[in-house]
Coordinates of C-alpha atoms in Angstrom, one line a residue:
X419 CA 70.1 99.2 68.2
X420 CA 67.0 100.1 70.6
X421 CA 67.2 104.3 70.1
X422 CA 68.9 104.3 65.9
X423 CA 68.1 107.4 64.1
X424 CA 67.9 105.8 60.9
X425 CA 65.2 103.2 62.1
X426 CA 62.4 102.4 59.5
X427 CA 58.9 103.8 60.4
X428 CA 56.0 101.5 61.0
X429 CA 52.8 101.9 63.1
X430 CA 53.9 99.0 65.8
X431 CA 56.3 101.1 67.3
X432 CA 54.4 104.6 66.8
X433 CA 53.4 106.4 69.9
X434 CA 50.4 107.6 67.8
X435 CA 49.3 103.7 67.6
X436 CA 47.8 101.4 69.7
X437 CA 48.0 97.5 68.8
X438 CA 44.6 95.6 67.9
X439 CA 46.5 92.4 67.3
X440 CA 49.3 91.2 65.4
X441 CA 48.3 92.5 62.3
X442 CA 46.2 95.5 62.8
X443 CA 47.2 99.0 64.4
X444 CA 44.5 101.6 65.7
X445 CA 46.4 105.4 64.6
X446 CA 45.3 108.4 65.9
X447 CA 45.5 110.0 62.4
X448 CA 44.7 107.1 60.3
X449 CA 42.3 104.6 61.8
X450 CA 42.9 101.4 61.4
X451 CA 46.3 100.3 59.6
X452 CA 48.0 97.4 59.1
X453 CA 51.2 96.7 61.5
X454 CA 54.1 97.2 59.0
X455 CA 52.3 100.3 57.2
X456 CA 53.8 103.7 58.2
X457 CA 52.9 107.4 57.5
X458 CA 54.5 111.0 57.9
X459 CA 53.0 111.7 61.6
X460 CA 55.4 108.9 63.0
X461 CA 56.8 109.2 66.1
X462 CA 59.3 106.6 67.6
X463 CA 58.5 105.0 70.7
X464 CA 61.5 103.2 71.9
X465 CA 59.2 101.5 74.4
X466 CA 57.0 99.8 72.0
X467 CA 59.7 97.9 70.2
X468 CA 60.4 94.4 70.7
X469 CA 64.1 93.9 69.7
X470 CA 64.7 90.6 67.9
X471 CA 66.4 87.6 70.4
X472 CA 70.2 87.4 70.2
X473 CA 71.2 84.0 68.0
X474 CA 72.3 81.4 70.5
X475 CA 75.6 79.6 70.0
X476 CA 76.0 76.4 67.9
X477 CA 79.0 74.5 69.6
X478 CA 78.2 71.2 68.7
X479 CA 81.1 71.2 65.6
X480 CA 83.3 71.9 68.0
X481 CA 85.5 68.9 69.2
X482 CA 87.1 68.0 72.7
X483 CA 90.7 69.3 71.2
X484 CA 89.8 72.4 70.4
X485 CA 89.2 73.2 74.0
X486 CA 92.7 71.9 75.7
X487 CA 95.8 74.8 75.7

């Protein structure tokens, strides 16, 4: 879910942080910090969060049969 209340703090998706690059996050309050570190000052930003892709669907088991009414 994009807007959990139980979602796990870390700097990438702080609105205190801004990204470097992958692995590096400039904070406000900390400096620089690596991208899965978090600290108490975090602040959610539902904006900043990349949500993972959906899985496609394998149908290639499937069989013509399983198809026909």
């Amino acid at each position: 879910m994009l807007f959990d209340k139980k979602i796990e703090p870390r700097c990438v998706y702080c609105k205190r942080g801004a990204s470097l690059n992958e692995e590096q996050i400039m904070c406000l309050k900390k400096g620089i910090v690596g991208s899965n570190s978090a600290c108490r000052h975090f602040q959610y930003d539902p904006l900043k969060r990349i949500p993972p892709k959906p899985i496609s669907a394998d149908f290639s088991h499937l069989k013509e049969e399983d198809f026909v009414l």
